[in-house]
C-alpha cells in the first residue's frame, strides 16, 4: 500500500498538467432562478475560438434569442464546462 501511494505521489508531482475537478450542488429550478442575475435562451457558437480561464470553464460566444430575467446583449460570452462542450453541441444540434 505504501509503494502504491509513493508511486502515485511521484506521478502526480512529475506531471506538468493541472488537475481540474468540479462538484455540483443539486438545486431546484426555483432556487436557480432566485440566485440568477440573468436567464437567457439561445445558442452557443461552437465554431468561435473559446476564451480560456483559470478554471475548468471557458467562455464561448453565445447568441441570445430570449431574455427571461435581467438584461443581456444579443451576443454574449457564456461559460461552458470544458468537458461539456461535446454533448452540449450535439444537444444543441438536435434542437
mmCIF file of C-alpha atoms in Angstrom:
data_model
loop_
_atom_site.group_PDB
_atom_site.id
_atom_site.type_symbol
_atom_site.label_atom_id
_atom_site.label_comp_id
_atom_site.label_asym_id
_atom_site.label_seq_id
_atom_site.Cartn_x
_atom_site.Cartn_y
_atom_site.Cartn_z
ATOM 1 C CA UNK A 1 0.000 0.000 0.000
ATOM 2 C CA UNK A 2 2.854 2.341 0.873
ATOM 3 C CA UNK A 3 4.526 1.661 -2.507
ATOM 4 C CA UNK A 4 1.317 2.482 -4.373
ATOM 5 C CA UNK A 5 0.996 5.772 -2.517
ATOM 6 C CA UNK A 6 4.609 6.723 -3.269
ATOM 7 C CA UNK A 7 4.206 5.854 -6.958
ATOM 8 C CA UNK A 8 1.041 7.924 -7.189
ATOM 9 C CA UNK A 9 2.727 10.876 -5.500
ATOM 10 C CA UNK A 10 5.711 10.686 -7.865
ATOM 11 C CA UNK A 11 3.423 10.535 -10.895
ATOM 12 C CA UNK A 12 1.412 13.476 -9.611
ATOM 13 C CA UNK A 13 4.459 15.610 -8.851
ATOM 14 C CA UNK A 14 6.260 14.783 -12.079
ATOM 15 C CA UNK A 15 3.378 15.711 -14.373
ATOM 16 C CA UNK A 16 3.089 19.273 -15.584
ATOM 17 C CA UNK A 17 -0.629 19.067 -16.314
ATOM 18 C CA UNK A 18 -3.081 20.743 -13.990
ATOM 19 C CA UNK A 19 -5.816 18.654 -12.445
ATOM 20 C CA UNK A 20 -9.311 20.117 -12.552
ATOM 21 C CA UNK A 21 -12.292 18.907 -10.563
ATOM 22 C CA UNK A 22 -15.829 20.081 -10.030
ATOM 23 C CA UNK A 23 -18.521 19.493 -7.502
ATOM 24 C CA UNK A 24 -22.118 20.312 -8.315
ATOM 25 C CA UNK A 25 -24.840 21.203 -5.862
ATOM 26 C CA UNK A 26 -28.293 19.955 -6.723
ATOM 27 C CA UNK A 27 -30.701 22.906 -6.882
ATOM 28 C CA UNK A 28 -34.368 23.010 -7.747
ATOM 29 C CA UNK A 29 -35.440 25.370 -10.573
ATOM 30 C CA UNK A 30 -36.852 27.949 -8.138
ATOM 31 C CA UNK A 31 -33.503 28.199 -6.314
ATOM 32 C CA UNK A 32 -31.620 28.564 -9.599
ATOM 33 C CA UNK A 33 -33.997 31.336 -10.663
ATOM 34 C CA UNK A 34 -33.693 33.197 -7.365
ATOM 35 C CA UNK A 35 -29.860 33.085 -7.418
ATOM 36 C CA UNK A 36 -29.581 34.118 -11.073
ATOM 37 C CA UNK A 37 -28.988 37.651 -12.275
ATOM 38 C CA UNK A 38 -29.583 36.778 -15.926
ATOM 39 C CA UNK A 39 -31.502 33.902 -17.515
ATOM 40 C CA UNK A 40 -31.416 33.597 -21.303
ATOM 41 C CA UNK A 41 -32.288 31.181 -24.087
ATOM 42 C CA UNK A 42 -30.006 30.926 -27.086
ATOM 43 C CA UNK A 43 -27.283 29.015 -28.876
ATOM 44 C CA UNK A 44 -23.542 28.635 -28.488
ATOM 45 C CA UNK A 45 -21.281 29.380 -31.448
ATOM 46 C CA UNK A 46 -19.082 26.296 -31.185
ATOM 47 C CA UNK A 47 -17.036 27.429 -34.207
ATOM 48 C CA UNK A 48 -15.802 30.504 -32.317
ATOM 49 C CA UNK A 49 -12.457 30.431 -30.545
ATOM 50 C CA UNK A 50 -13.044 29.780 -26.820
ATOM 51 C CA UNK A 51 -11.668 32.181 -24.212
ATOM 52 C CA UNK A 52 -9.732 30.202 -21.629
ATOM 53 C CA UNK A 53 -9.905 30.945 -17.939
ATOM 54 C CA UNK A 54 -8.317 29.826 -14.706
ATOM 55 C CA UNK A 55 -10.859 27.105 -14.047
ATOM 56 C CA UNK A 56 -12.413 24.227 -15.932
ATOM 57 C CA UNK A 57 -14.846 26.646 -17.605
ATOM 58 C CA UNK A 58 -14.142 28.639 -20.728
ATOM 59 C CA UNK A 59 -16.041 31.448 -22.405
ATOM 60 C CA UNK A 60 -17.760 30.828 -25.701
ATOM 61 C CA UNK A 61 -19.755 33.121 -27.968
ATOM 62 C CA UNK A 62 -23.476 32.789 -27.262
ATOM 63 C CA UNK A 63 -26.336 34.215 -29.322
ATOM 64 C CA UNK A 64 -29.217 35.293 -27.071
ATOM 65 C CA UNK A 65 -32.654 34.625 -28.531
ATOM 66 C CA UNK A 66 -34.800 35.399 -25.478
ATOM 67 C CA UNK A 67 -34.165 37.033 -22.097
ATOM 68 C CA UNK A 68 -36.232 35.663 -19.205
ATOM 69 C CA UNK A 69 -34.594 37.602 -16.384
ATOM 70 C CA UNK A 70 -32.240 40.564 -16.253
ATOM 71 C CA UNK A 71 -30.655 42.199 -19.270
ATOM 72 C CA UNK A 72 -28.361 40.742 -21.926
ATOM 73 C CA UNK A 73 -26.980 41.843 -25.274
ATOM 74 C CA UNK A 74 -27.809 39.887 -28.411
ATOM 75 C CA UNK A 75 -24.345 38.275 -28.341
ATOM 76 C CA UNK A 76 -22.573 37.488 -25.079
ATOM 77 C CA UNK A 77 -19.746 35.315 -23.791
ATOM 78 C CA UNK A 78 -21.184 32.423 -21.801
ATOM 79 C CA UNK A 79 -19.248 29.907 -19.739
ATOM 80 C CA UNK A 80 -19.305 26.232 -20.552
ATOM 81 C CA UNK A 81 -17.534 23.431 -18.713
ATOM 82 C CA UNK A 82 -14.536 22.087 -20.656
ATOM 83 C CA UNK A 83 -15.841 18.539 -20.799
ATOM 84 C CA UNK A 84 -19.455 19.500 -21.601
ATOM 85 C CA UNK A 85 -18.925 21.114 -24.994
ATOM 86 C CA UNK A 86 -19.161 17.820 -26.926
ATOM 87 C CA UNK A 87 -22.539 16.727 -25.629
ATOM 88 C CA UNK A 88 -23.785 20.339 -25.489
ATOM 89 C CA UNK A 89 -23.047 20.849 -29.188
ATOM 90 C CA UNK A 90 -24.794 17.571 -30.001
ATOM 91 C CA UNK A 91 -27.786 18.525 -27.819
ATOM 92 C CA UNK A 92 -27.959 21.963 -29.450
ATOM 93 C CA UNK A 93 -27.871 20.473 -32.971
ATOM 94 C CA UNK A 94 -30.755 18.180 -32.040
ATOM 95 C CA UNK A 95 -32.816 21.266 -31.203
#
